[in-house]
Tab-separated table of C-alpha atoms in Angstrom:
chain	number	residue	atom	x	y	z
A	1	MET	CA	275.633	244.704	173.581
A	2	SER	CA	272.096	244.255	174.773
A	3	ASN	CA	269.331	244.332	172.187
A	4	HIS	CA	266.766	245.458	174.749
A	5	LEU	CA	265.130	248.795	174.011
A	6	VAL	CA	265.453	251.489	176.647
A	7	PRO	CA	261.920	252.281	177.880
A	8	SER	CA	260.708	255.675	176.797
A	9	LEU	CA	257.495	257.503	176.082
A	10	ALA	CA	257.956	256.654	172.420
A	11	THR	CA	257.818	252.921	173.199
A	12	PHE	CA	255.278	252.797	176.040
A	13	PRO	CA	251.982	251.035	175.291
A	14	THR	CA	249.106	253.352	174.457
A	15	GLU	CA	247.254	252.378	177.653
A	16	ILE	CA	250.202	253.501	179.808
A	17	ILE	CA	250.470	256.812	177.969
A	18	TYR	CA	246.764	257.465	178.504
A	19	ARG	CA	247.079	256.649	182.218
A	20	ILE	CA	249.843	259.269	182.368
A	21	PHE	CA	247.560	261.753	180.600
A	22	ASP	CA	244.874	261.033	183.212
A	23	ASN	CA	247.157	262.594	185.830
A	24	LEU	CA	248.180	265.687	183.836
A	25	ASN	CA	246.350	268.926	183.149
A	26	ALA	CA	245.198	269.821	179.658
A	27	GLU	CA	247.786	272.577	179.242
A	28	THR	CA	250.676	270.133	179.761
A	29	ILE	CA	249.242	267.539	177.399
A	30	LEU	CA	248.478	269.992	174.593
A	31	SER	CA	251.499	272.297	174.877
A	32	SER	CA	254.205	269.734	175.760
A	33	PHE	CA	253.340	266.131	174.906
A	34	ARG	CA	251.589	267.015	171.680
A	35	CYS	CA	254.730	268.658	170.293
A	36	THR	CA	257.154	265.865	171.236
A	37	CYS	CA	256.778	263.473	168.302
A	38	ARG	CA	254.317	262.239	165.707
A	39	ARG	CA	253.184	259.274	167.808
A	40	LEU	CA	252.405	261.363	170.880
A	41	LYS	CA	250.682	263.949	168.710
A	42	SER	CA	248.461	261.195	167.362
A	43	LEU	CA	247.786	259.835	170.863
A	44	VAL	CA	246.822	263.299	172.115
A	45	HIS	CA	244.504	263.678	169.136
A	46	ASN	CA	242.710	260.431	170.070
A	47	TYR	CA	242.748	260.825	173.865
A	48	ASP	CA	239.145	261.192	175.050
A	49	ARG	CA	239.343	261.797	178.808
A	50	PHE	CA	240.314	265.471	178.938
A	51	ILE	CA	239.474	267.446	182.085
A	52	LEU	CA	239.337	271.175	181.339
A	53	ASN	CA	239.810	273.215	184.520
A	54	PHE	CA	239.754	276.903	183.606
A	55	VAL	CA	239.956	278.218	187.195
A	56	ARG	CA	242.772	280.820	187.431
A	57	ILE	CA	244.118	279.846	184.031
A	58	SER	CA	246.113	282.370	182.011
A	59	LYS	CA	244.510	283.825	178.904
A	60	VAL	CA	247.320	282.369	176.746
A	61	ASN	CA	246.690	278.817	177.966
A	62	PHE	CA	242.946	279.315	177.777
A	63	GLU	CA	243.184	280.314	174.115
A	64	LEU	CA	245.565	277.426	173.419
A	65	ILE	CA	243.161	274.835	174.827
A	66	CYS	CA	240.117	276.305	173.089
A	67	ARG	CA	241.962	276.287	169.768
A	68	LEU	CA	243.293	272.721	169.975
A	69	ILE	CA	240.678	270.765	171.912
A	70	ASN	CA	237.899	268.773	170.307
A	71	PRO	CA	234.754	268.916	172.526
A	72	GLU	CA	234.236	265.173	171.925
A	73	GLN	CA	237.444	264.566	173.906
A	74	VAL	CA	236.212	266.289	177.094
A	75	ILE	CA	234.576	264.479	180.035
A	76	LYS	CA	234.814	267.244	182.655
A	77	LEU	CA	234.591	271.032	182.343
A	78	ILE	CA	235.109	273.722	184.994
A	79	LEU	CA	234.412	277.328	183.988
A	80	SER	CA	235.031	280.273	186.296
A	81	HIS	CA	234.215	283.973	186.241
A	82	GLU	CA	236.487	285.765	188.689
A	83	GLU	CA	238.864	288.705	188.795
A	84	LYS	CA	241.768	286.730	187.297
A	85	THR	CA	239.626	285.268	184.530
A	86	LEU	CA	237.378	288.152	183.504
A	87	PHE	CA	235.496	287.617	180.229
A	88	GLN	CA	236.483	283.914	180.247
A	89	ILE	CA	232.854	282.845	179.906
A	90	ASP	CA	232.247	285.159	176.940
A	91	LEU	CA	235.408	283.872	175.245
A	92	PHE	CA	234.377	280.276	175.856
A	93	ILE	CA	230.950	280.885	174.329
A	94	SER	CA	232.500	282.559	171.270
A	95	HIS	CA	234.840	279.568	170.748
A	96	PHE	CA	232.252	276.818	171.162
A	97	GLU	CA	228.868	278.300	170.268
A	98	ASN	CA	228.649	276.056	167.180
A	99	LYS	CA	230.254	272.981	168.786
A	100	TYR	CA	228.909	270.340	171.156
A	101	PHE	CA	230.328	268.630	174.259
A	102	ASN	CA	228.576	265.320	173.738
A	103	ARG	CA	230.520	263.107	176.193
A	104	ILE	CA	230.797	265.413	179.158
A	105	ARG	CA	230.154	263.813	182.562
A	106	SER	CA	230.841	266.648	184.968
A	107	LEU	CA	230.103	270.368	184.564
A	108	SER	CA	230.985	273.143	187.052
A	109	LEU	CA	230.010	276.772	186.419
A	110	LEU	CA	231.478	278.962	189.150
A	111	GLY	CA	230.576	282.593	189.763
A	112	ILE	CA	228.881	283.058	186.410
A	113	ASP	CA	226.352	285.697	185.377
A	114	GLU	CA	222.844	284.327	184.985
A	115	ARG	CA	222.788	285.521	181.380
A	116	HIS	CA	225.620	283.086	180.557
A	117	LEU	CA	223.825	279.904	181.604
A	118	LYS	CA	221.577	279.558	178.562
A	119	PHE	CA	224.426	280.014	176.082
A	120	ILE	CA	226.771	277.585	177.858
A	121	LEU	CA	224.199	274.812	178.087
A	122	LYS	CA	223.474	275.104	174.369
A	123	CYS	CA	226.762	273.350	173.687
A	124	ILE	CA	226.455	270.762	176.498
A	125	ASN	CA	224.790	267.363	176.329
A	126	ILE	CA	223.049	267.488	179.713
A	127	ASN	CA	221.772	263.915	179.278
A	128	SER	CA	225.291	262.593	179.898
A	129	LEU	CA	225.904	264.585	183.101
A	130	ASN	CA	226.395	262.731	186.374
A	131	SER	CA	227.685	265.800	188.250
A	132	PHE	CA	226.569	269.428	187.996
A	133	SER	CA	227.746	272.439	190.033
A	134	LEU	CA	226.419	275.965	189.609
A	135	VAL	CA	227.275	279.212	191.382
A	136	ILE	CA	225.488	282.278	190.013
A	137	GLU	CA	227.257	285.440	191.118
A	138	LYS	CA	225.093	287.939	189.269
A	139	SER	CA	221.380	287.305	188.797
A	140	ASP	CA	219.234	288.883	186.103
A	141	GLU	CA	215.434	289.045	186.335
A	142	ARG	CA	215.158	288.993	182.531
A	143	TYR	CA	216.344	285.375	182.490
A	144	LYS	CA	214.438	284.008	185.500
A	145	LYS	CA	211.976	281.904	183.459
A	146	SER	CA	214.564	280.410	181.129
A	147	THR	CA	216.949	279.744	184.037
A	148	ALA	CA	214.257	277.961	186.054
A	149	THR	CA	213.400	275.807	183.035
A	150	LEU	CA	217.043	274.910	182.409
A	151	LEU	CA	217.667	273.980	186.054
A	152	SER	CA	214.542	271.825	186.190
A	153	SER	CA	215.707	270.029	183.071
A	154	ILE	CA	219.145	269.299	184.552
A	155	VAL	CA	217.847	268.198	187.955
A	156	SER	CA	215.493	265.761	186.194
A	157	GLN	CA	218.270	263.945	184.319
A	158	LYS	CA	218.277	260.235	185.132
A	159	ASN	CA	222.091	259.979	185.099
A	160	LEU	CA	222.673	262.835	187.547
A	161	ARG	CA	224.188	261.665	190.838
A	162	ARG	CA	225.796	264.789	192.276
A	163	LEU	CA	224.181	268.254	192.381
A	164	GLU	CA	225.663	271.424	193.899
A	165	PHE	CA	224.304	274.922	193.528
A	166	GLU	CA	224.499	278.393	195.070
A	167	ILE	CA	221.930	280.518	193.301
A	168	PRO	CA	219.362	283.264	194.050
A	169	PRO	CA	216.606	281.942	196.378
A	170	ARG	CA	213.966	282.428	193.660
A	171	LEU	CA	215.734	279.777	191.570
A	172	ILE	CA	216.139	277.074	194.212
A	173	PRO	CA	213.923	274.188	193.062
A	174	SER	CA	211.949	273.743	196.277
A	175	PRO	CA	209.461	272.746	197.431
A	176	THR	CA	209.083	271.244	193.921
A	177	TRP	CA	211.608	268.523	193.001
A	178	PRO	CA	211.495	265.874	190.276
A	179	VAL	CA	209.906	262.710	191.560
A	180	GLN	CA	212.199	259.667	191.903
A	181	SER	CA	215.424	261.456	191.051
A	182	MET	CA	218.622	259.357	191.282
A	183	ILE	CA	220.730	262.094	192.936
A	184	GLN	CA	222.969	260.751	195.730
A	185	TYR	CA	224.792	263.920	196.810
A	186	LEU	CA	223.163	267.334	197.226
A	187	ARG	CA	224.764	270.597	198.299
A	188	ILE	CA	222.733	273.806	198.548
A	189	GLY	CA	224.424	277.178	199.108
A	190	GLY	CA	222.852	280.544	199.948
A	191	CYS	CA	219.770	278.813	201.356
A	192	THR	CA	217.006	280.544	203.361
A	193	HIS	CA	214.251	277.889	203.281
A	194	PHE	CA	215.124	274.195	203.495
A	195	TYR	CA	212.494	271.517	202.797
A	196	PRO	CA	214.083	268.209	203.928
A	197	CYS	CA	210.932	266.058	203.815
A	198	THR	CA	210.043	267.126	200.279
A	199	ILE	CA	213.611	266.577	199.095
A	200	LEU	CA	213.946	263.152	200.701
A	201	GLN	CA	210.583	262.003	199.359
A	202	CYS	CA	211.611	262.875	195.806
A	203	LEU	CA	215.239	261.708	196.068
A	204	PRO	CA	215.087	258.093	197.319
A	205	MET	CA	218.785	257.465	196.547
A	206	LEU	CA	220.077	260.533	198.380
A	207	LYS	CA	222.910	259.707	200.794
A	208	THR	CA	224.401	263.105	201.602
A	209	ILE	CA	222.946	266.597	202.089
A	210	SER	CA	225.064	269.689	202.767
A	211	VAL	CA	223.282	273.023	203.276
A	212	SER	CA	224.915	276.424	203.718
A	213	PHE	CA	222.465	279.091	204.826
A	214	ARG	CA	222.603	282.714	203.740
A	215	ARG	CA	224.160	284.933	206.410
A	216	SER	CA	222.220	287.749	208.099
A	217	GLU	CA	218.829	286.372	207.067
A	218	ASN	CA	216.120	284.337	208.774
A	219	HIS	CA	216.531	280.601	208.265
A	220	TYR	CA	213.680	278.125	208.039
A	221	ILE	CA	213.769	274.344	208.139
A	222	VAL	CA	210.287	273.521	206.869
A	223	LEU	CA	209.050	270.131	208.055
A	224	ALA	CA	205.863	268.555	206.721
A	225	ASP	CA	202.954	268.867	209.155
A	226	ALA	CA	202.880	265.919	211.539
A	227	SER	CA	205.320	264.011	209.332
A	228	THR	CA	206.128	260.562	210.727
A	229	THR	CA	207.786	259.114	207.626
A	230	LYS	CA	211.289	257.811	208.272
A	231	PHE	CA	213.884	258.536	205.596
A	232	THR	CA	216.423	255.756	205.934
A	233	GLN	CA	218.401	256.541	202.766
A	234	LEU	CA	220.239	259.538	204.251
A	235	ASN	CA	223.441	258.895	206.203
A	236	SER	CA	225.202	262.284	206.141
A	237	LEU	CA	223.807	265.746	206.959
A	238	SER	CA	225.699	269.055	207.254
A	239	PHE	CA	224.489	272.561	208.105
A	240	GLU	CA	226.547	275.764	207.951
A	241	ASN	CA	225.566	279.259	209.166
A	242	LEU	CA	222.362	277.838	210.643
A	243	SER	CA	220.301	279.729	213.192
A	244	THR	CA	217.238	277.835	214.415
A	245	LYS	CA	215.603	276.327	217.496
A	246	ILE	CA	216.753	273.074	219.036
A	247	GLU	CA	213.208	271.664	218.762
A	248	ILE	CA	213.350	271.930	214.960
A	249	LEU	CA	216.638	270.053	214.840
A	250	GLU	CA	215.331	267.346	217.162
A	251	SER	CA	212.212	266.858	215.022
A	252	LEU	CA	214.334	266.609	211.874
A	253	LEU	CA	216.829	264.138	213.326
A	254	LEU	CA	214.004	261.841	214.450
A	255	LEU	CA	213.048	261.448	210.783
A	256	ILE	CA	216.501	260.227	209.642
A	257	PRO	CA	217.400	257.229	211.847
A	258	SER	CA	220.236	255.977	209.618
A	259	LEU	CA	222.311	259.129	210.013
A	260	ASN	CA	225.944	258.406	210.920
A	261	HIS	CA	227.505	261.783	210.092
A	262	PHE	CA	226.097	265.084	211.354
A	263	LYS	CA	227.840	268.443	211.104
A	264	LEU	CA	226.385	271.657	212.519
A	265	ILE	CA	227.975	275.105	212.277
A	266	GLY	CA	225.841	278.039	213.285
A	267	ASN	CA	224.708	280.654	215.733
A	268	GLY	CA	221.808	279.835	218.002
A	269	ASN	CA	220.685	278.328	221.254
A	270	PHE	CA	221.232	274.603	220.671
A	271	LEU	CA	221.421	273.622	224.360
A	272	ASP	CA	217.800	272.804	225.190
A	273	ASP	CA	216.816	276.495	225.093
A	274	ILE	CA	218.482	277.218	228.437
A	275	ASP	CA	219.896	280.727	228.681
A	276	TYR	CA	223.492	279.793	229.490
A	277	ASN	CA	226.228	282.347	230.117
A	278	HIS	CA	229.924	282.224	230.949
A	279	THR	CA	229.304	281.124	234.553
A	280	ASP	CA	227.704	277.909	233.283
A	281	ILE	CA	230.671	276.656	231.253
A	282	GLU	CA	231.382	273.808	233.701
A	283	SER	CA	227.780	272.589	233.657
A	284	ILE	CA	227.805	272.630	229.842
A	285	ILE	CA	230.971	270.524	229.684
A	286	LYS	CA	229.492	268.009	232.143
A	287	LEU	CA	226.782	267.219	229.579
A	288	PHE	CA	229.514	265.710	227.384
A	289	GLN	CA	231.488	263.833	230.066
A	290	THR	CA	229.349	260.698	230.161
A	291	LEU	CA	230.518	257.257	229.062
A	292	PHE	CA	228.423	257.603	225.907
A	293	TRP	CA	230.491	260.583	224.711
A	294	LEU	CA	233.927	259.648	226.047
A	295	GLU	CA	234.157	255.861	225.880
A	296	TYR	CA	231.505	254.613	223.444
A	297	LYS	CA	231.606	257.322	220.763
A	298	LYS	CA	234.928	258.963	221.638
A	299	TRP	CA	233.456	262.335	220.728
A	300	PHE	CA	235.234	265.243	222.407
A	301	VAL	CA	234.142	268.858	222.704
A	302	LYS	CA	235.501	272.194	223.830
A	303	CYS	CA	233.505	275.018	225.377
A	304	GLU	CA	234.842	278.568	225.521
A	305	TYR	CA	233.949	282.224	225.721
A	306	LYS	CA	235.818	285.460	225.157
A	307	ILE	CA	236.403	287.468	228.303
A	308	ASN	CA	235.090	290.619	226.631
A	309	LEU	CA	231.988	288.752	225.303
A	310	PRO	CA	230.811	286.593	228.230
A	311	ARG	CA	227.289	286.184	226.824
A	312	SER	CA	228.551	284.452	223.686
A	313	ILE	CA	229.511	280.822	224.317
A	314	LEU	CA	231.271	278.691	221.703
A	315	LEU	CA	230.791	274.919	221.791
A	316	TYR	CA	232.538	272.807	219.182
A	317	SER	CA	233.760	269.278	218.568
A	318	ILE	CA	237.424	268.243	218.404
A	319	PRO	CA	238.963	268.370	215.866
A	320	ILE	CA	237.381	271.642	214.733
A	321	CYS	CA	235.167	270.917	211.722
A	322	ILE	CA	235.655	274.261	209.936
A	323	SER	CA	238.429	274.815	207.395
A	324	SER	CA	239.398	278.385	208.355
A	325	MET	CA	239.589	280.288	211.627
A	326	ILE	CA	240.619	283.586	213.190
A	327	TYR	CA	243.382	283.133	215.743
A	328	GLN	CA	242.477	284.324	219.239
A	329	ILE	CA	245.093	285.113	221.876
A	330	GLU	CA	244.621	282.501	224.596
A	331	SER	CA	244.795	285.074	227.382
A	332	THR	CA	241.500	286.560	226.123
A	333	ILE	CA	239.641	283.221	226.257
A	334	ASN	CA	238.376	280.956	229.036
A	335	SER	CA	237.754	277.368	227.998
A	336	LEU	CA	237.178	273.792	229.169
A	337	SER	CA	237.431	270.580	227.177
A	338	THR	CA	236.442	266.919	227.550
A	339	TYR	CA	239.510	265.790	225.638
A	340	ASP	CA	242.206	263.873	227.456
A	341	ILE	CA	245.269	262.536	225.649
A	342	LYS	CA	244.648	259.065	227.132
A	343	TYR	CA	241.584	258.727	224.849
A	344	ASP	CA	243.339	259.390	221.559
A	345	LYS	CA	247.026	260.293	221.369
A	346	ASN	CA	246.816	261.073	217.642
A	347	LEU	CA	243.887	263.512	217.820
A	348	SER	CA	244.707	267.111	216.871
A	349	ILE	CA	242.312	269.999	217.347
A	350	MET	CA	243.590	271.593	214.119
A	351	ASN	CA	243.356	268.597	211.740
A	352	ASN	CA	240.775	270.224	209.430
A	353	ILE	CA	242.105	273.798	209.501
A	354	LYS	CA	243.535	274.969	206.169
A	355	THR	CA	243.609	278.753	206.717
A	356	ILE	CA	244.359	280.841	209.828
A	357	GLN	CA	243.910	284.623	210.066
A	358	ILE	CA	246.209	286.393	212.536
A	359	ASP	CA	245.998	290.011	213.684
A	360	PHE	CA	249.612	290.782	214.619
A	361	SER	CA	248.643	294.182	216.030
A	362	LYS	CA	247.104	292.347	218.992
A	363	ILE	CA	250.130	290.143	219.698
A	364	SER	CA	252.986	291.158	221.968
A	365	LEU	CA	256.240	291.345	220.027
A	366	ASN	CA	258.130	290.048	223.070
A	367	ASN	CA	256.232	286.766	222.992
A	368	ILE	CA	255.213	286.445	219.351
A	369	SER	CA	256.908	283.096	218.676
A	370	ASN	CA	255.178	281.320	221.574
A	371	GLN	CA	251.797	282.846	220.800
């Protein structure tokens, strides 16, 4: 008989066990592995790379984690206040108000009330953060001073590399930013005023900016007067829900010569301020049929309009850069495209689409499968 031991979790080296833990959620580690044997219980007790993701978690599992976890073991925390996790933030604060997450690297607070921010950050070592995300769902004027102070403190942290926030406009830290911040990725949600020159002057390491503007409000890209400074650090820029003049975009793009990724989603006249309508769809497409677009860059576009809305022209790149769309019956749309299969046989217009909304009341039952 062979004397070789059969490999099992009980005999695996500690490093292998911890690599397995790195790919499991906290609920599985604490409720399953911890109860398997004494050795695994000890390994769980000493494991210090826990990621706590409380989005859509059940109350039972939430209570289990809060009861068993040591804050010193946590490197990433995601808290959420939504319909399925009501009162989660209050429960979290009650569990950890006298404890401290000293080793945390990434903190995400999603859909929280403004009143919660102060109490959560009391138990967080913000000096260790390299990533911070904040979405405030419910603002409160009583906390505006303390919230502004807390945000300024976080944004100023020397270890911070990634910053994402969607907060009331009064809290957005612009045009004042910490000088010489080390942030490399910045995403701003619910924006109305965007100060790119000020941001890029204060964030010399910034590589990526993503800005989502607030719907149904005026949008302003505020450029410094007669600014000629070139900001070569930025290589990726994205705008969503933007409505502005083409001249503003041109002036901005001239200031960032190293840009190699540009994404624009919005409503506005971005075609040299010419008042195009549905009869001009062929002339619009011709602008993108040069060798520069088709052969050198291999950038393809599609131009379309709805028959019942001929004054509204849609122009978009292929594949579509949005993640969700409303399905339109093709018979209600006129369109032209620069894409030809000879350029790229693997290109799909729907590559980035994750969600499609379909109104079945507008689809003929006799032809529903084809449509």
